Amino acid sequence: MHVNITSGSFVAITALTLTSSALASIIHVPADQPTIQAAINAAVTNDTILVAPGIYGDPLNFGGKPLTLISESGPNVTSIDLQVVNASGNPSSVKRAITIPAPLPRVAPGSTTTIDGFKITNGWGPADPTAILGGGFHITGGNTVIRNCVITNNRVAGQGSTSLYGRGGGLYAVNATLTIDHCVFDQNQSWSLERDSSGAGAFVVDSTLLMSCTVFTSNNVNGTSCCGSPPTNSLGGALHVSGGTAEIVNSVFAYNTLHGSNCYGGALACEGAGTTLNLVNCIINNNKAFDASARGGGISARNSAVLNVSNCTIAYNSGTEGFPSAIGGIYNAATVSNSIIELNAGVQIAPGATVTNSCVQDGYSGTGNISADPLFIDAANGNFRLQDNSPCRDTGDRSLLPFDTLDLDNDGNTTELLSLDFDLNRRIVNNQVDMGAFEWQSTCLADISPSSPGVAGDHTVNINDLTSIILAWGTTCDQCVEDITNDGLINIDDLTAVILAWGRCP
């Protein structure tokens, strides 16, 4: 998968980071220290390590020191390659990952380790007595932020007489507060040839996970049992959450796969009492769980885990084709609202879920649910936006929107209702919301009058629209129709938008 993240964004991020770290030292690699690990060793708490473009092969260990590690130009030109090469130039079996242990006792509470703008590749997770944990990242406490990174082709593999579990091909975190923003987890693997395996992209245990604008694609879990061993479980082709809370918004889980004796969650799995997984504005598509009794080609929640799905689109997932009893979409108890669950093989949602104001193929009992074709623009090619005449337009329930806990609109207000959709367009349009990850948007936002709930405009921008702006002038509002520029204020910007759009519009 090609990921194009422009260098300009990293220049801005770097400037912000360096400004906020004015009292700390800035260590340049390779100008000041030859390697990233040498810079970590030389740094003290809250220092910034600024890395020039290149390929670095350090076996990184932060040693309990919260630091900021940032690339100058982004992951397309700055890599941390964790593969160990032996004297013959061939890959060796040495296991290593980027290790971020809990902060040292003298470190102030709340201090954060930040990794920003790297490609992390070819990691192979270290072992504890029972498992291989974390191929790319191995995090065991503290606060960690991973931003603008591509985590690709890392693996954990438990095999042989040790019969180890494989967990977290791209990342493993336990007892941590973890923020992941604008990252890609691609082609990571969790394998175990004799035991279960989970979370090829990431395995997060007893932690708080905050994730936004992140893509998990083509990650693969393979867990098997053999030699008379009892059947084992494989969970979460992309992500497995066990214990703690995970808040995931505006993210994509696509083309991840799960193999095993008992499969739970081709894309995502959460399990255990005290576990909560919240999915908001997410797209879960084309994931597969290869098992005749697969439970959730898309998502699985089990053993008293709490799963909340809001304004998501879940399509083309499979609990193995050819087995009509397999659960293709969502397995087990879940609370689903304002979502579209469509075109999944087998059963769309297992019995026992609470589903409201959602579009579910073949139907599902609950208030406001529909079963009509949602009329995606081009579902076969991954465009799940709604056509103009979609029955999912304005049929969601605004009161069921979650809070904007990750502040998608960057206005500092995390107690308001979710304000943006997957495309970062306004989520509430004239007091109504749609089902699914995308909110249908008028091509003529300045056509605001006459207005009634769910309907705005008459296809002409004229004196009626100008008058509406004038009457609302100087007021503040949250998602009101007069706020054409969507900045919470009715002012000259909205008036200008009307003037520039004057006349007939679609």
Coordinates of C-alpha atoms in Angstrom, one line a residue:
M1 CA 0.0 0.0 0.0
H2 CA 1.4 3.4 -1.0
V3 CA 0.9 6.1 1.6
N4 CA 1.5 9.7 0.5
I5 CA 1.9 12.0 3.5
T6 CA 3.3 15.3 2.3
S7 CA 6.4 16.8 3.9
G8 CA 4.7 20.2 4.4
S9 CA 2.5 18.9 7.2
F10 CA 5.6 17.7 9.0
V11 CA 7.3 21.1 8.7
A12 CA 4.3 22.6 10.5
I13 CA 4.2 19.9 13.1
T14 CA 8.0 20.2 13.7
A15 CA 7.7 23.9 14.2
L16 CA 4.9 23.4 16.8
T17 CA 6.8 20.7 18.6
L18 CA 10.0 22.7 18.8
T19 CA 8.2 25.8 20.0
S20 CA 6.4 23.8 22.8
S21 CA 9.7 22.3 23.8
A22 CA 11.6 25.5 24.0
L23 CA 13.0 24.7 27.5
A24 CA 14.2 21.3 26.5
S25 CA 17.1 20.3 24.4
I26 CA 16.9 19.5 20.7
I27 CA 19.1 16.6 19.5
H28 CA 19.6 16.3 15.8
V29 CA 20.2 12.9 14.2
P30 CA 22.7 12.3 12.6
A31 CA 24.2 15.8 13.0
D32 CA 24.5 15.6 16.9
Q33 CA 24.2 11.9 17.5
P34 CA 24.9 9.2 14.8
T35 CA 21.9 7.0 15.6
I36 CA 18.4 7.4 17.1
Q37 CA 19.3 5.2 20.0
A38 CA 22.4 7.2 20.8
A39 CA 20.2 10.3 20.9
I40 CA 17.8 8.6 23.2
N41 CA 20.7 7.6 25.5
A42 CA 22.0 11.2 25.5
A43 CA 18.6 12.8 26.1
V44 CA 16.9 13.7 29.3
T45 CA 13.1 13.8 30.0
N46 CA 11.1 16.0 27.6
D47 CA 14.0 16.5 25.1
T48 CA 13.2 16.4 21.4
I49 CA 15.0 14.2 18.9
L50 CA 14.8 15.6 15.4
V51 CA 15.7 13.0 12.7
A52 CA 16.8 13.8 9.1
P53 CA 15.5 11.7 6.2
G54 CA 17.1 8.2 5.9
I55 CA 16.8 4.6 6.9
Y56 CA 17.7 3.9 10.6
G57 CA 18.3 0.4 12.0
D58 CA 18.4 1.1 15.7
P59 CA 16.9 -1.5 18.2
L60 CA 15.2 1.4 20.0
N61 CA 14.5 1.4 23.7
F62 CA 13.3 4.6 25.4
G63 CA 14.4 3.4 28.8
G64 CA 11.5 5.0 30.7
K65 CA 12.3 8.5 29.5
P66 CA 9.4 10.5 28.0
L67 CA 10.8 12.1 24.8
T68 CA 9.6 13.5 21.5
L69 CA 11.0 11.6 18.5
I70 CA 10.0 13.4 15.3
S71 CA 11.1 13.2 11.7
E72 CA 11.9 16.3 9.6
S73 CA 10.1 15.1 6.5
G74 CA 7.7 12.3 7.3
P75 CA 7.4 8.5 6.8
N76 CA 7.8 8.4 3.1
V77 CA 11.5 9.3 3.5
T78 CA 12.3 8.4 7.1
S79 CA 12.2 4.7 8.2
I80 CA 13.1 2.7 11.3
D81 CA 14.0 -0.7 9.9
L82 CA 14.0 -3.2 12.8
Q83 CA 15.3 -6.2 10.8
V84 CA 18.5 -7.6 12.1
V85 CA 20.9 -8.8 9.4
N86 CA 23.6 -11.4 10.2
A87 CA 27.2 -11.5 9.1
S88 CA 26.2 -13.1 5.8
G89 CA 23.8 -10.3 5.0
N90 CA 20.7 -12.4 5.6
P91 CA 17.8 -11.7 8.0
S92 CA 18.5 -13.3 11.4
S93 CA 16.0 -14.6 14.0
V94 CA 16.8 -11.9 16.5
K95 CA 13.5 -10.5 17.9
R96 CA 13.2 -6.8 18.5
A97 CA 10.7 -3.9 18.4
I98 CA 10.5 -0.3 19.5
T99 CA 10.3 -0.7 23.3
I100 CA 8.6 2.0 25.4
P101 CA 8.6 0.9 29.0
A102 CA 6.7 2.6 31.9
P103 CA 8.3 5.9 32.9
L104 CA 11.0 5.8 35.5
P105 CA 9.9 6.6 39.1
R106 CA 11.4 10.1 39.0
V107 CA 9.4 11.1 35.9
A108 CA 6.5 13.5 36.5
P109 CA 3.1 11.9 36.1
G110 CA 1.4 12.7 32.8
S111 CA 4.7 13.0 30.8
T112 CA 4.3 11.7 27.3
T113 CA 6.5 9.9 24.8
T114 CA 5.7 11.0 21.2
I115 CA 6.7 9.3 17.9
D116 CA 5.9 11.4 14.9
G117 CA 6.5 10.8 11.2
F118 CA 8.2 7.5 10.7
K119 CA 7.8 4.3 8.7
I120 CA 8.3 1.4 11.2
T121 CA 9.0 -1.9 9.4
N122 CA 10.4 -5.4 9.8
G123 CA 10.0 -5.7 13.5
W124 CA 9.7 -9.0 15.2
G125 CA 8.2 -9.1 18.7
P126 CA 10.1 -10.0 21.8
A127 CA 8.9 -12.9 24.0
D128 CA 7.7 -13.2 27.5
P129 CA 7.2 -16.7 29.1
T130 CA 4.0 -17.4 27.1
A131 CA 3.7 -15.1 24.1
I132 CA 5.4 -13.1 21.4
L133 CA 4.2 -9.5 22.0
G134 CA 4.5 -6.5 19.7
G135 CA 6.4 -6.7 16.4
G136 CA 6.6 -2.9 15.7
F137 CA 6.0 -1.4 19.1
H138 CA 6.2 -3.0 22.6
I139 CA 4.6 -0.5 25.1
T140 CA 4.3 -1.4 28.8
G141 CA 2.9 1.7 30.5
G142 CA 2.9 5.5 30.5
N143 CA 1.5 7.9 28.0
T144 CA 2.4 7.4 24.4
V145 CA 1.4 9.3 21.3
I146 CA 2.0 7.8 17.8
R147 CA 1.2 10.2 15.0
N148 CA 1.7 10.3 11.2
C149 CA 3.4 6.9 11.2
V150 CA 3.2 3.9 8.8
I151 CA 3.6 0.6 10.7
T152 CA 4.1 -2.0 8.0
N153 CA 5.4 -5.6 7.6
N154 CA 6.0 -6.3 11.3
R155 CA 5.2 -9.6 12.8
V156 CA 4.9 -11.8 15.9
A157 CA 5.3 -15.5 15.4
G158 CA 5.0 -18.1 18.1
Q159 CA 5.9 -21.6 17.1
G160 CA 7.9 -24.8 17.8
S161 CA 8.1 -26.6 21.2
T162 CA 7.6 -23.3 23.1
S163 CA 4.0 -23.1 21.7
L164 CA 3.9 -19.3 22.2
Y165 CA 0.9 -17.1 21.5
G166 CA 1.4 -14.4 18.9
R167 CA -0.1 -11.0 19.8
G168 CA 0.2 -7.6 18.2
G169 CA 2.1 -7.8 15.0
G170 CA 2.3 -4.0 14.5
L171 CA 1.9 -2.9 18.2
Y172 CA 1.4 -4.3 21.6
A173 CA 0.4 -2.1 24.6
V174 CA -0.4 -3.0 28.2
N175 CA -1.3 -0.7 31.1
A176 CA -0.9 2.3 28.9
T177 CA -2.6 5.5 27.7
L178 CA -2.1 5.4 24.0
T179 CA -3.1 8.0 21.3
I180 CA -2.8 7.0 17.7
D181 CA -3.5 9.7 15.1
H182 CA -3.2 9.7 11.3
C183 CA -1.4 6.4 11.1
V184 CA -1.4 3.4 8.8
F185 CA -1.1 -0.2 9.9
D186 CA -0.4 -2.3 6.8
Q187 CA 0.5 -5.9 6.2
N188 CA 1.4 -6.8 9.8
Q189 CA 1.1 -10.4 10.9
S190 CA 0.3 -12.3 14.1
W191 CA 1.0 -16.0 13.8
S192 CA 1.1 -19.0 16.0
L193 CA 1.5 -22.4 14.5
E194 CA 0.3 -24.2 17.7
R195 CA -1.7 -21.7 19.7
D196 CA -4.1 -18.8 19.2
S197 CA -3.1 -15.5 17.8
S198 CA -4.6 -12.0 17.9
G199 CA -4.4 -8.4 16.7
A200 CA -2.2 -8.5 13.7
G201 CA -2.3 -4.7 13.5
A202 CA -2.4 -4.0 17.3
F203 CA -3.2 -5.8 20.5
V204 CA -4.1 -3.5 23.4
V205 CA -4.6 -4.7 26.9
D206 CA -5.9 -3.0 30.1
S207 CA -5.2 0.4 28.5
T208 CA -6.9 3.6 27.3
L209 CA -6.8 3.9 23.5
L210 CA -7.7 7.0 21.6
M211 CA -7.5 6.6 17.9
S212 CA -8.4 8.9 15.0
C213 CA -8.0 9.1 11.2
T214 CA -6.1 5.8 11.1
V215 CA -6.2 3.0 8.5
F216 CA -5.8 -0.8 9.2
T217 CA -5.4 -2.7 5.9
S218 CA -4.2 -6.1 4.8
N219 CA -3.2 -7.3 8.3
N220 CA -3.4 -11.0 8.9
V221 CA -3.9 -13.3 11.9
N222 CA -3.2 -17.0 11.7
G223 CA -3.7 -19.1 14.8
T224 CA -4.1 -22.9 14.7
S225 CA -4.1 -25.9 16.9
C226 CA -2.5 -29.2 16.1
C227 CA -1.1 -32.4 17.5
G228 CA -4.2 -33.1 19.7
S229 CA -4.2 -29.7 21.2
P230 CA -7.7 -28.3 22.1
P231 CA -9.2 -25.7 19.7
T232 CA -8.0 -22.2 20.2
N233 CA -9.3 -18.8 19.5
S234 CA -8.1 -16.2 17.0
L235 CA -9.3 -12.7 17.5
G236 CA -9.1 -9.3 15.7
G237 CA -7.6 -9.5 12.3
A238 CA -6.6 -5.8 12.6
L239 CA -7.2 -4.9 16.3
H240 CA -7.8 -6.7 19.5
V241 CA -8.8 -4.8 22.7
S242 CA -9.0 -6.6 26.0
G243 CA -9.6 -4.6 29.1
G244 CA -9.9 -0.8 29.3
T245 CA -11.5 1.6 26.9
A246 CA -10.9 2.2 23.2
E247 CA -12.4 5.3 21.5
I248 CA -11.9 5.0 17.7
V249 CA -13.2 7.7 15.3
N250 CA -12.9 8.4 11.5
S251 CA -10.9 5.3 10.9
V252 CA -10.9 2.5 8.3
F253 CA -10.5 -1.3 8.7
A254 CA -10.3 -3.0 5.3
Y255 CA -9.1 -6.2 3.8
N256 CA -7.8 -7.7 7.1
T257 CA -8.0 -11.5 7.5
L258 CA -8.4 -13.9 10.4
H259 CA -7.6 -17.6 10.4
G260 CA -8.0 -20.1 13.2
S261 CA -10.0 -22.8 14.9
N262 CA -12.5 -20.3 16.3
C263 CA -12.5 -16.9 14.7
Y264 CA -13.8 -13.7 16.4
G265 CA -13.7 -10.5 14.5
G266 CA -12.1 -10.3 11.0
A267 CA -11.3 -6.7 11.6
L268 CA -11.9 -5.9 15.3
A269 CA -12.4 -7.9 18.5
C270 CA -13.1 -6.8 22.0
E271 CA -13.5 -9.2 25.0
G272 CA -13.8 -9.4 28.7
A273 CA -15.7 -7.6 31.5
G274 CA -14.4 -4.1 31.9
T275 CA -13.7 -3.7 28.2
T276 CA -15.4 -0.9 26.1
L277 CA -14.9 -0.3 22.4
N278 CA -16.6 2.7 20.9
L279 CA -16.5 3.1 17.1
V280 CA -17.6 6.4 15.6
N281 CA -17.6 7.5 11.9
C282 CA -15.7 4.3 10.9
I283 CA -15.7 2.2 7.8
I284 CA -15.3 -1.5 8.2
N285 CA -15.2 -3.3 4.8
N286 CA -14.0 -6.4 3.1
N287 CA -12.6 -8.1 6.2
K288 CA -12.7 -11.9 6.5
A289 CA -12.8 -14.5 9.2
F290 CA -11.9 -17.9 7.7
D291 CA -13.8 -20.3 9.9
A292 CA -17.0 -22.3 9.3
S293 CA -18.5 -21.0 12.5
A294 CA -16.9 -17.5 12.3
R295 CA -18.3 -15.0 14.7
G296 CA -18.1 -11.5 13.1
G297 CA -16.4 -11.1 9.8
G298 CA -16.4 -7.4 10.7
I299 CA -16.5 -7.0 14.5
S300 CA -16.8 -9.3 17.5
A301 CA -17.6 -8.5 21.1
R302 CA -17.6 -11.4 23.7
N303 CA -17.3 -12.3 27.3
S304 CA -19.2 -9.2 28.6
A305 CA -17.3 -6.6 26.5
V306 CA -19.3 -3.5 25.7
L307 CA -19.4 -2.5 22.0
N308 CA -20.9 0.7 20.8
V309 CA -21.2 1.5 17.1
S310 CA -22.3 5.0 16.0
N311 CA -22.6 6.4 12.5
C312 CA -20.4 3.6 10.9
T313 CA -20.6 1.8 7.6
I314 CA -20.0 -2.0 7.8
A315 CA -20.1 -3.7 4.4
Y316 CA -18.7 -6.7 2.4
N317 CA -17.3 -8.5 5.5
S318 CA -17.4 -12.2 5.6
G319 CA -17.7 -14.9 8.2
T320 CA -16.6 -17.3 5.5
E321 CA -18.6 -17.5 2.3
G322 CA -20.7 -20.6 1.9
F323 CA -21.7 -20.9 5.5
P324 CA -25.0 -19.0 5.8
S325 CA -25.0 -19.3 9.6
A326 CA -21.7 -17.4 9.9
I327 CA -21.9 -13.8 11.2
G328 CA -20.6 -11.5 8.5
G329 CA -21.1 -8.2 10.1
I330 CA -21.3 -7.8 13.9
Y331 CA -21.2 -10.7 16.4
N332 CA -22.9 -10.8 19.8
A333 CA -24.2 -8.0 22.1
A334 CA -23.7 -4.6 20.6
T335 CA -25.4 -1.2 20.7
V336 CA -25.7 0.1 17.1
S337 CA -27.1 3.5 16.1
N338 CA -27.2 5.7 12.9
S339 CA -25.2 3.0 11.0
I340 CA -25.4 1.0 7.8
I341 CA -24.7 -2.7 7.9
E342 CA -25.0 -4.0 4.4
L343 CA -23.7 -6.6 1.9
N344 CA -22.0 -8.7 4.5
A345 CA -21.9 -12.5 3.8
G346 CA -24.2 -14.6 6.0
V347 CA -25.9 -12.9 8.9
Q348 CA -25.5 -9.1 9.2
I349 CA -25.9 -8.8 13.0
A350 CA -26.1 -11.6 15.5
P351 CA -29.3 -11.8 17.6
G352 CA -29.2 -9.9 20.9
A353 CA -27.9 -6.5 19.7
T354 CA -29.7 -3.2 20.4
V355 CA -30.0 -1.5 17.0
T356 CA -31.7 1.8 16.4
N357 CA -32.1 4.2 13.4
S358 CA -29.9 2.0 11.3
C359 CA -30.1 0.4 7.8
V360 CA -29.6 -3.3 8.1
Q361 CA -29.8 -5.6 5.1
D362 CA -32.6 -8.2 5.6
G363 CA -33.9 -6.0 8.5
Y364 CA -33.4 -5.9 12.3
S365 CA -35.9 -5.1 15.0
G366 CA -35.5 -1.7 16.7
T367 CA -36.8 1.8 16.6
G368 CA -36.2 3.6 13.3
N369 CA -34.5 0.8 11.5
I370 CA -34.8 0.3 7.7
S371 CA -33.8 -2.5 5.3
A372 CA -33.9 -0.6 2.0
D373 CA -30.9 -0.4 -0.3
P374 CA -28.8 2.4 1.1
L375 CA -27.8 3.5 -2.5
F376 CA -24.1 3.9 -2.0
I377 CA -22.4 5.9 -4.8
D378 CA -20.1 3.0 -5.7
A379 CA -19.9 0.3 -3.1
A380 CA -18.0 -2.1 -5.2
N381 CA -15.1 0.3 -5.5
G382 CA -15.2 1.4 -1.9
N383 CA -17.2 4.6 -2.2
F384 CA -19.8 4.3 0.5
R385 CA -21.1 7.9 0.3
L386 CA -24.8 8.3 -0.3
Q387 CA -26.6 9.1 -3.5
D388 CA -29.0 12.0 -3.5
N389 CA -32.0 9.8 -3.2
S390 CA -30.7 7.4 -0.5
P391 CA -33.2 6.3 2.1
C392 CA -30.4 6.8 4.7
R393 CA -30.5 10.5 4.3
D394 CA -32.0 12.4 7.3
T395 CA -33.2 9.1 8.9
G396 CA -30.6 8.9 11.7
D397 CA -31.4 10.3 15.1
R398 CA -29.4 13.4 16.2
S399 CA -30.0 12.6 19.9
L400 CA -28.1 9.3 19.4
L401 CA -24.9 11.1 18.3
P402 CA -21.9 10.5 20.6
F403 CA -19.9 13.4 22.1
D404 CA -17.0 14.8 20.2
T405 CA -14.6 13.3 22.7
L406 CA -11.6 13.5 20.4
D407 CA -12.4 17.0 19.2
L408 CA -12.5 16.3 15.5
D409 CA -13.3 20.0 14.7
N410 CA -10.5 21.3 16.8
D411 CA -12.7 23.8 18.6
G412 CA -11.6 22.7 22.1
N413 CA -15.1 21.5 23.0
T414 CA -15.3 17.8 23.7
T415 CA -18.7 17.9 25.3
E416 CA -20.6 18.9 22.2
L417 CA -22.3 16.3 20.0
L418 CA -20.2 14.9 17.2
S419 CA -19.9 17.7 14.7
L420 CA -18.1 16.2 11.6
D421 CA -18.5 13.1 9.5
F422 CA -15.8 10.8 8.0
D423 CA -14.9 13.4 5.4
L424 CA -14.7 16.1 8.1
N425 CA -17.8 17.7 6.6
R426 CA -20.6 18.8 9.0
R427 CA -22.4 15.9 10.6
I428 CA -25.6 17.8 11.4
V429 CA -27.1 19.3 8.3
N430 CA -30.2 21.5 9.1
N431 CA -30.8 19.7 12.4
Q432 CA -30.8 16.2 10.8
V433 CA -28.2 13.4 10.5
D434 CA -27.8 10.5 8.1
M435 CA -27.1 6.9 8.7
G436 CA -23.5 5.7 8.0
A437 CA -20.1 7.2 8.1
F438 CA -20.8 9.9 5.5
E439 CA -23.2 12.8 5.8
W440 CA -24.8 13.8 2.5
Q441 CA -23.8 17.3 1.6
S442 CA -25.7 19.8 -0.5
T443 CA -23.6 21.1 -3.4
C444 CA -25.0 24.5 -2.7
L445 CA -24.5 25.3 1.1
A446 CA -25.5 28.9 0.6
D447 CA -29.1 27.9 -0.3
I448 CA -30.4 28.0 3.2
S449 CA -33.9 29.5 2.9
P450 CA -36.7 28.7 3.1
S451 CA -35.8 26.2 5.8
S452 CA -37.5 23.4 7.8
P453 CA -36.1 20.5 9.7
G454 CA -34.3 18.2 7.2
V455 CA -34.9 20.5 4.2
A456 CA -33.0 23.6 3.3
G457 CA -33.4 25.9 0.3
D458 CA -35.3 26.1 -2.9
H459 CA -32.4 25.8 -5.4
T460 CA -31.9 29.5 -5.7
V461 CA -29.6 31.7 -3.7
N462 CA -31.4 35.0 -3.4
I463 CA -32.7 37.7 -1.1
N464 CA -34.3 35.0 1.2
D465 CA -30.9 33.5 1.9
L466 CA -29.3 36.9 2.4
T467 CA -32.1 37.9 4.9
S468 CA -31.6 34.7 6.9
I469 CA -27.9 35.6 7.4
I470 CA -28.8 39.2 8.4
L471 CA -31.4 38.1 10.9
A472 CA -29.0 35.7 12.6
W473 CA -26.0 38.1 12.4
G474 CA -23.6 38.0 15.3
T475 CA -25.0 34.9 17.0
T476 CA -23.1 31.7 17.7
C477 CA -24.5 28.4 16.9
D478 CA -23.6 24.7 16.7
Q479 CA -24.4 23.3 13.2
C480 CA -27.2 25.8 12.4
V481 CA -28.1 26.2 8.7
E482 CA -27.0 29.9 8.7
D483 CA -23.5 28.9 9.6
I484 CA -22.4 28.2 6.0
T485 CA -18.7 28.2 6.8
N486 CA -19.2 25.9 9.8
D487 CA -17.1 27.9 12.3
G488 CA -19.8 28.4 14.9
L489 CA -20.3 32.1 14.1
I490 CA -22.8 34.0 11.8
N491 CA -20.7 36.8 10.3
I492 CA -19.2 38.3 7.2
D493 CA -17.8 35.0 6.0
D494 CA -21.3 33.5 5.7
L495 CA -22.6 36.7 4.1
T496 CA -19.8 36.5 1.5
A497 CA -20.6 32.9 0.8
V498 CA -24.2 33.8 -0.1
I499 CA -23.1 36.7 -2.4
L500 CA -20.5 34.5 -4.2
A501 CA -23.1 31.8 -4.8
W502 CA -25.9 34.2 -5.9
G503 CA -28.3 32.8 -8.5
R504 CA -29.6 29.4 -9.5
C505 CA -27.9 26.3 -8.0
P506 CA -28.4 22.5 -8.2

